[in-house]
Amino acid sequence: MADRKADLKGWSDSLESQQPQDVLAAALPRYAGKIVLACSFGAEDVVLVDMIHRLDPSVPLFYLDTDFLFAETYATRDRIIERYHLKATQVIRVTSLLTPERQAAQYGDALWTKEPDRCCQLRKVEPLTRVLQGYDAWITGIRRDQAPSRAGAGLIEWDGKFGLVKVNPLARWTWTDVWTYIKVYEVPYNPLHDRNYPSIGCTHCTAPVADGDDPRAGRWKNFTKTECGLHKA
Ligand code: SF4
């Protein structure tokens, strides 16, 4: 594993001056048939859908349907499917093993107000662990300047938590870079972004932010929690 990690670090470092499309062009053939995009239909993820579509339109995506997504998020999913002619088998809906009703019966009502880490574990982390088992690599939209916890993200790295390679093509990009791409290529995006929601998750745990606030300030507003656990080592 140490060798593998060192190899990935060297490969990743060699791509540091390249654009996200170059990172994808290097990674997609290497993991052909065993690579998947994690897509929440946020700004970064729709950029990646567009970039991947131009390189290899057969790459699948999955989304974690927590049962608590915004109507606008589902509508964005549908617009993305239409725009890129994605087949049903390419868009993988991943859900919790517990319906919201069973979760409430087992853990109490509104678990997200009491134990958001447990709620995220049940509705995001466990489903993610399950879906990633079928792949050698996953692609994510994380960027280094999104949060201190993401500042050290490599373009390509070993994800020890889930046991596969993690490709972060946008790691070096800024929020402005992302939006320039969306505008230039007219990529469909979640309209909540136009209503002060820079970061969009579940309805229960996402609020709009004030001008000048940290872009992730609207997530888990009453908690110190800043990550759902998908990108935490
Ligand atoms: S973001 Fe909130 S509602 Fe969604 S899974 Fe996490 S704690 Fe639960």
mmCIF file of C-alpha atoms and ligand atoms in Angstrom:
data_model
loop_
_atom_site.group_PDB
_atom_site.id
_atom_site.type_symbol
_atom_site.label_atom_id
_atom_site.label_comp_id
_atom_site.label_asym_id
_atom_site.label_seq_id
_atom_site.Cartn_x
_atom_site.Cartn_y
_atom_site.Cartn_z
ATOM 1 C CA MET A 1 0.000 0.000 0.000
ATOM 2 C CA ALA A 2 2.853 2.385 0.846
ATOM 3 C CA ASP A 3 4.224 1.930 -2.685
ATOM 4 C CA ARG A 4 0.865 2.469 -4.184
ATOM 5 C CA LYS A 5 0.372 5.636 -2.206
ATOM 6 C CA ALA A 6 3.836 6.886 -3.182
ATOM 7 C CA ASP A 7 3.140 6.112 -6.859
ATOM 8 C CA LEU A 8 -0.114 8.021 -6.719
ATOM 9 C CA LYS A 9 1.562 10.976 -5.009
ATOM 10 C CA GLY A 10 4.219 11.143 -7.723
ATOM 11 C CA TRP A 11 1.597 10.883 -10.449
ATOM 12 C CA SER A 12 -0.545 13.506 -8.774
ATOM 13 C CA ASP A 13 2.401 15.874 -8.299
ATOM 14 C CA SER A 14 3.282 15.515 -11.977
ATOM 15 C CA LEU A 15 -0.203 16.823 -12.837
ATOM 16 C CA GLU A 16 -0.112 19.842 -10.514
ATOM 17 C CA SER A 17 0.333 22.360 -13.318
ATOM 18 C CA GLN A 18 -2.316 20.723 -15.520
ATOM 19 C CA GLN A 19 -5.966 21.595 -15.994
ATOM 20 C CA PRO A 20 -8.791 19.421 -14.552
ATOM 21 C CA GLN A 21 -9.489 18.036 -18.025
ATOM 22 C CA ASP A 22 -5.880 16.785 -18.196
ATOM 23 C CA VAL A 23 -6.252 15.092 -14.823
ATOM 24 C CA LEU A 24 -9.414 13.398 -16.068
ATOM 25 C CA ALA A 25 -7.794 12.464 -19.374
ATOM 26 C CA ALA A 26 -5.040 10.728 -17.414
ATOM 27 C CA ALA A 27 -7.297 8.969 -14.909
ATOM 28 C CA LEU A 28 -10.282 7.840 -17.005
ATOM 29 C CA PRO A 29 -8.424 5.367 -19.271
ATOM 30 C CA ARG A 30 -6.325 4.068 -16.394
ATOM 31 C CA TYR A 31 -9.450 3.031 -14.470
ATOM 32 C CA ALA A 32 -11.731 2.409 -17.464
ATOM 33 C CA GLY A 33 -14.903 0.589 -16.460
ATOM 34 C CA LYS A 34 -13.994 0.866 -12.773
ATOM 35 C CA ILE A 35 -14.268 4.612 -12.194
ATOM 36 C CA VAL A 36 -17.336 6.577 -11.154
ATOM 37 C CA LEU A 37 -18.250 10.220 -10.512
ATOM 38 C CA ALA A 38 -19.764 11.172 -7.160
ATOM 39 C CA CYS A 39 -22.353 13.779 -8.080
ATOM 40 C CA SER A 40 -24.484 15.895 -5.765
ATOM 41 C CA PHE A 41 -25.482 18.109 -8.707
ATOM 42 C CA GLY A 42 -23.751 21.098 -7.086
ATOM 43 C CA ALA A 43 -21.685 23.564 -9.127
ATOM 44 C CA GLU A 44 -18.425 21.607 -9.049
ATOM 45 C CA ASP A 45 -20.136 18.331 -9.893
ATOM 46 C CA VAL A 46 -22.004 19.604 -12.936
ATOM 47 C CA VAL A 47 -18.698 20.981 -14.250
ATOM 48 C CA LEU A 48 -17.232 17.501 -13.898
ATOM 49 C CA VAL A 49 -20.217 15.925 -15.651
ATOM 50 C CA ASP A 50 -19.593 18.244 -18.594
ATOM 51 C CA MET A 51 -15.827 17.621 -18.667
ATOM 52 C CA ILE A 52 -16.220 13.844 -18.402
ATOM 53 C CA HIS A 53 -18.893 13.813 -21.083
ATOM 54 C CA ARG A 54 -16.395 15.393 -23.500
ATOM 55 C CA LEU A 55 -13.755 12.755 -22.701
ATOM 56 C CA ASP A 56 -15.682 9.532 -22.131
ATOM 57 C CA PRO A 57 -19.481 9.734 -22.124
ATOM 58 C CA SER A 58 -19.778 6.174 -20.836
ATOM 59 C CA VAL A 59 -18.523 6.994 -17.322
ATOM 60 C CA PRO A 60 -21.319 6.513 -14.762
ATOM 61 C CA LEU A 61 -22.233 8.823 -11.903
ATOM 62 C CA PHE A 62 -23.926 8.115 -8.612
ATOM 63 C CA TYR A 63 -25.788 10.385 -6.249
ATOM 64 C CA LEU A 64 -26.566 9.834 -2.609
ATOM 65 C CA ASP A 65 -30.310 10.261 -2.287
ATOM 66 C CA THR A 66 -30.737 10.890 1.424
ATOM 67 C CA ASP A 67 -34.515 11.291 0.910
ATOM 68 C CA PHE A 68 -33.996 14.867 2.101
ATOM 69 C CA LEU A 69 -32.740 16.536 -1.065
ATOM 70 C CA PHE A 70 -34.203 19.797 -2.384
ATOM 71 C CA ALA A 71 -36.742 19.658 -5.214
ATOM 72 C CA GLU A 72 -34.306 21.889 -7.125
ATOM 73 C CA THR A 73 -31.612 19.219 -6.808
ATOM 74 C CA TYR A 74 -33.834 16.537 -8.356
ATOM 75 C CA ALA A 75 -34.794 18.976 -11.110
ATOM 76 C CA THR A 76 -31.095 19.662 -11.784
ATOM 77 C CA ARG A 77 -30.473 15.915 -11.978
ATOM 78 C CA ASP A 78 -33.197 15.646 -14.609
ATOM 79 C CA ARG A 79 -31.793 18.545 -16.639
ATOM 80 C CA ILE A 80 -28.319 17.001 -16.526
ATOM 81 C CA ILE A 81 -29.666 13.631 -17.690
ATOM 82 C CA GLU A 82 -31.441 15.328 -20.574
ATOM 83 C CA ARG A 83 -28.574 17.589 -21.602
ATOM 84 C CA TYR A 84 -25.953 14.802 -21.637
ATOM 85 C CA HIS A 85 -28.257 11.999 -22.793
ATOM 86 C CA LEU A 86 -27.312 9.883 -19.810
ATOM 87 C CA LYS A 87 -28.667 6.355 -19.805
ATOM 88 C CA ALA A 88 -30.631 5.123 -16.798
ATOM 89 C CA THR A 89 -27.838 2.658 -15.986
ATOM 90 C CA GLN A 90 -25.312 5.515 -15.864
ATOM 91 C CA VAL A 91 -27.131 7.448 -13.150
ATOM 92 C CA ILE A 92 -26.988 5.396 -9.992
ATOM 93 C CA ARG A 93 -29.292 6.403 -7.153
ATOM 94 C CA VAL A 94 -27.891 5.277 -3.817
ATOM 95 C CA THR A 95 -30.115 5.344 -0.749
ATOM 96 C CA SER A 96 -29.855 4.595 2.933
ATOM 97 C CA LEU A 97 -30.747 1.123 4.162
ATOM 98 C CA LEU A 98 -33.308 2.872 6.388
ATOM 99 C CA THR A 99 -36.303 4.787 5.115
ATOM 100 C CA PRO A 100 -36.806 8.104 6.947
ATOM 101 C CA GLU A 101 -39.684 6.452 8.818
ATOM 102 C CA ARG A 102 -37.571 3.501 9.964
ATOM 103 C CA GLN A 103 -34.770 5.837 10.970
ATOM 104 C CA ALA A 104 -37.221 7.854 13.089
ATOM 105 C CA ALA A 105 -38.603 4.675 14.666
ATOM 106 C CA GLN A 106 -35.119 3.401 15.466
ATOM 107 C CA TYR A 107 -33.295 6.614 16.445
ATOM 108 C CA GLY A 108 -36.039 9.119 17.184
ATOM 109 C CA ASP A 109 -37.554 11.969 15.209
ATOM 110 C CA ALA A 110 -35.339 14.523 13.464
ATOM 111 C CA LEU A 111 -32.048 12.754 14.174
ATOM 112 C CA TRP A 112 -30.247 15.526 12.271
ATOM 113 C CA THR A 113 -31.130 17.993 15.057
ATOM 114 C CA LYS A 114 -29.615 15.756 17.728
ATOM 115 C CA GLU A 115 -26.929 13.572 16.189
ATOM 116 C CA PRO A 116 -26.132 14.829 12.690
ATOM 117 C CA ASP A 117 -23.014 12.666 12.507
ATOM 118 C CA ARG A 118 -25.079 9.541 13.036
ATOM 119 C CA CYS A 119 -27.679 10.743 10.524
ATOM 120 C CA CYS A 120 -24.944 11.398 7.924
ATOM 121 C CA GLN A 121 -23.447 7.999 8.681
ATOM 122 C CA LEU A 122 -26.779 6.286 8.021
ATOM 123 C CA ARG A 123 -27.825 8.311 4.999
ATOM 124 C CA LYS A 124 -24.511 9.178 3.330
ATOM 125 C CA VAL A 125 -21.406 7.374 4.572
ATOM 126 C CA GLU A 126 -22.788 3.825 4.700
ATOM 127 C CA PRO A 127 -24.462 4.146 1.269
ATOM 128 C CA LEU A 128 -21.232 5.605 -0.143
ATOM 129 C CA THR A 129 -19.202 2.742 1.297
ATOM 130 C CA ARG A 130 -21.592 0.307 -0.373
ATOM 131 C CA VAL A 131 -21.545 1.887 -3.835
ATOM 132 C CA LEU A 132 -17.769 2.377 -3.936
ATOM 133 C CA GLN A 133 -17.164 -1.322 -3.397
ATOM 134 C CA GLY A 134 -17.708 -1.898 -7.103
ATOM 135 C CA TYR A 135 -14.990 0.535 -8.253
ATOM 136 C CA ASP A 136 -11.228 1.096 -8.275
ATOM 137 C CA ALA A 137 -11.460 4.893 -8.350
ATOM 138 C CA TRP A 138 -13.968 7.653 -7.673
ATOM 139 C CA ILE A 139 -14.017 11.234 -8.912
ATOM 140 C CA THR A 140 -15.087 14.044 -6.606
ATOM 141 C CA GLY A 141 -15.624 17.782 -6.923
ATOM 142 C CA ILE A 142 -13.735 18.834 -3.809
ATOM 143 C CA ARG A 143 -11.524 21.907 -4.000
ATOM 144 C CA ARG A 144 -8.687 22.878 -1.679
ATOM 145 C CA ASP A 145 -10.083 26.304 -0.894
ATOM 146 C CA GLN A 146 -13.515 25.017 0.150
ATOM 147 C CA ALA A 147 -12.464 24.280 3.725
ATOM 148 C CA PRO A 148 -9.285 23.854 5.802
ATOM 149 C CA SER A 149 -10.081 20.124 5.940
ATOM 150 C CA ARG A 150 -9.749 20.001 2.131
ATOM 151 C CA ALA A 151 -6.635 22.174 1.794
ATOM 152 C CA GLY A 152 -4.342 19.158 1.458
ATOM 153 C CA ALA A 153 -6.405 17.306 -1.173
ATOM 154 C CA GLY A 154 -4.304 15.785 -3.934
ATOM 155 C CA LEU A 155 -5.376 15.708 -7.564
ATOM 156 C CA ILE A 156 -5.086 11.933 -7.339
ATOM 157 C CA GLU A 157 -4.702 10.208 -3.985
ATOM 158 C CA TRP A 158 -5.303 7.008 -2.114
ATOM 159 C CA ASP A 159 -8.547 7.103 -0.139
ATOM 160 C CA GLY A 160 -7.751 4.931 2.834
ATOM 161 C CA LYS A 161 -11.184 5.397 4.340
ATOM 162 C CA PHE A 162 -12.974 3.713 1.441
ATOM 163 C CA GLY A 163 -10.071 1.704 0.020
ATOM 164 C CA LEU A 164 -9.791 3.009 -3.532
ATOM 165 C CA VAL A 165 -8.203 5.811 -5.558
ATOM 166 C CA LYS A 166 -9.751 9.263 -5.274
ATOM 167 C CA VAL A 167 -9.500 11.707 -8.154
ATOM 168 C CA ASN A 168 -10.089 15.388 -7.364
ATOM 169 C CA PRO A 169 -9.622 17.155 -10.715
ATOM 170 C CA LEU A 170 -10.859 20.518 -9.399
ATOM 171 C CA ALA A 171 -8.636 20.540 -6.308
ATOM 172 C CA ARG A 172 -6.664 23.552 -7.556
ATOM 173 C CA TRP A 173 -9.648 25.476 -8.879
ATOM 174 C CA THR A 174 -11.394 28.422 -7.226
ATOM 175 C CA TRP A 175 -15.128 29.124 -6.999
ATOM 176 C CA THR A 176 -14.624 31.719 -9.760
ATOM 177 C CA ASP A 177 -12.998 29.115 -12.020
ATOM 178 C CA VAL A 178 -15.996 26.827 -11.515
ATOM 179 C CA TRP A 179 -18.505 29.516 -12.426
ATOM 180 C CA THR A 180 -16.509 30.710 -15.408
ATOM 181 C CA TYR A 181 -16.673 27.150 -16.772
ATOM 182 C CA ILE A 182 -20.424 26.874 -16.090
ATOM 183 C CA LYS A 183 -21.108 30.126 -17.929
ATOM 184 C CA VAL A 184 -18.758 29.473 -20.865
ATOM 185 C CA TYR A 185 -20.134 25.981 -21.525
ATOM 186 C CA GLU A 186 -23.703 26.792 -20.422
ATOM 187 C CA VAL A 187 -23.769 23.870 -18.038
ATOM 188 C CA PRO A 188 -27.144 23.314 -16.283
ATOM 189 C CA TYR A 189 -26.798 24.111 -12.565
ATOM 190 C CA ASN A 190 -28.872 24.046 -9.395
ATOM 191 C CA PRO A 191 -30.893 27.305 -9.269
ATOM 192 C CA LEU A 192 -30.417 27.412 -5.479
ATOM 193 C CA HIS A 193 -26.911 28.690 -6.220
ATOM 194 C CA ASP A 194 -28.574 31.901 -7.455
ATOM 195 C CA ARG A 195 -30.379 32.200 -4.098
ATOM 196 C CA ASN A 196 -27.295 32.309 -1.844
ATOM 197 C CA TYR A 197 -26.823 28.586 -1.420
ATOM 198 C CA PRO A 198 -23.184 28.056 -2.430
ATOM 199 C CA SER A 199 -23.114 24.586 -0.859
ATOM 200 C CA ILE A 200 -26.213 22.395 -1.152
ATOM 201 C CA GLY A 201 -26.965 19.259 0.827
ATOM 202 C CA CYS A 202 -30.091 18.060 2.622
ATOM 203 C CA THR A 203 -33.052 20.382 3.196
ATOM 204 C CA HIS A 204 -32.790 19.932 6.967
ATOM 205 C CA CYS A 205 -29.137 20.960 7.138
ATOM 206 C CA THR A 206 -28.673 23.571 4.425
ATOM 207 C CA ALA A 207 -29.441 27.279 4.718
ATOM 208 C CA PRO A 208 -28.584 30.263 2.537
ATOM 209 C CA VAL A 209 -25.510 32.274 3.548
ATOM 210 C CA ALA A 210 -25.076 36.022 3.915
ATOM 211 C CA ASP A 211 -22.854 37.910 1.486
ATOM 212 C CA GLY A 212 -19.231 37.488 2.518
ATOM 213 C CA ASP A 213 -19.897 34.438 4.709
ATOM 214 C CA ASP A 214 -17.894 31.246 4.405
ATOM 215 C CA PRO A 215 -19.505 29.339 1.502
ATOM 216 C CA ARG A 216 -20.080 26.329 3.756
ATOM 217 C CA ALA A 217 -21.537 28.419 6.610
ATOM 218 C CA GLY A 218 -25.041 27.354 5.629
ATOM 219 C CA ARG A 219 -24.360 23.672 6.316
ATOM 220 C CA TRP A 220 -25.272 22.301 9.795
ATOM 221 C CA LYS A 221 -25.760 25.866 10.995
ATOM 222 C CA ASN A 222 -26.222 25.067 14.689
ATOM 223 C CA PHE A 223 -23.321 22.632 14.912
ATOM 224 C CA THR A 224 -19.541 22.780 14.658
ATOM 225 C CA LYS A 225 -19.838 19.998 12.067
ATOM 226 C CA THR A 226 -18.454 21.016 8.673
ATOM 227 C CA GLU A 227 -18.255 17.713 6.775
ATOM 228 C CA CYS A 228 -20.747 14.920 6.294
ATOM 229 C CA GLY A 229 -17.971 12.326 6.522
ATOM 230 C CA LEU A 230 -17.499 11.544 2.835
ATOM 231 C CA HIS A 231 -14.232 13.443 2.588
ATOM 232 C CA LYS A 232 -12.958 13.072 6.138
ATOM 233 C CA ALA A 233 -9.871 10.894 6.493
HETATM 234 S S1 SF4 B 1 -26.986 16.409 5.959
HETATM 235 FE FE1 SF4 B 1 -28.453 16.429 7.691
HETATM 236 S S2 SF4 B 1 -30.310 15.345 7.033
HETATM 237 FE FE2 SF4 B 1 -28.660 14.926 5.545
HETATM 238 S S3 SF4 B 1 -27.822 13.017 6.186
HETATM 239 FE FE3 SF4 B 1 -26.550 14.593 7.177
HETATM 240 S S4 SF4 B 1 -27.514 15.099 9.166
HETATM 241 FE FE4 SF4 B 1 -28.975 13.841 7.953
#
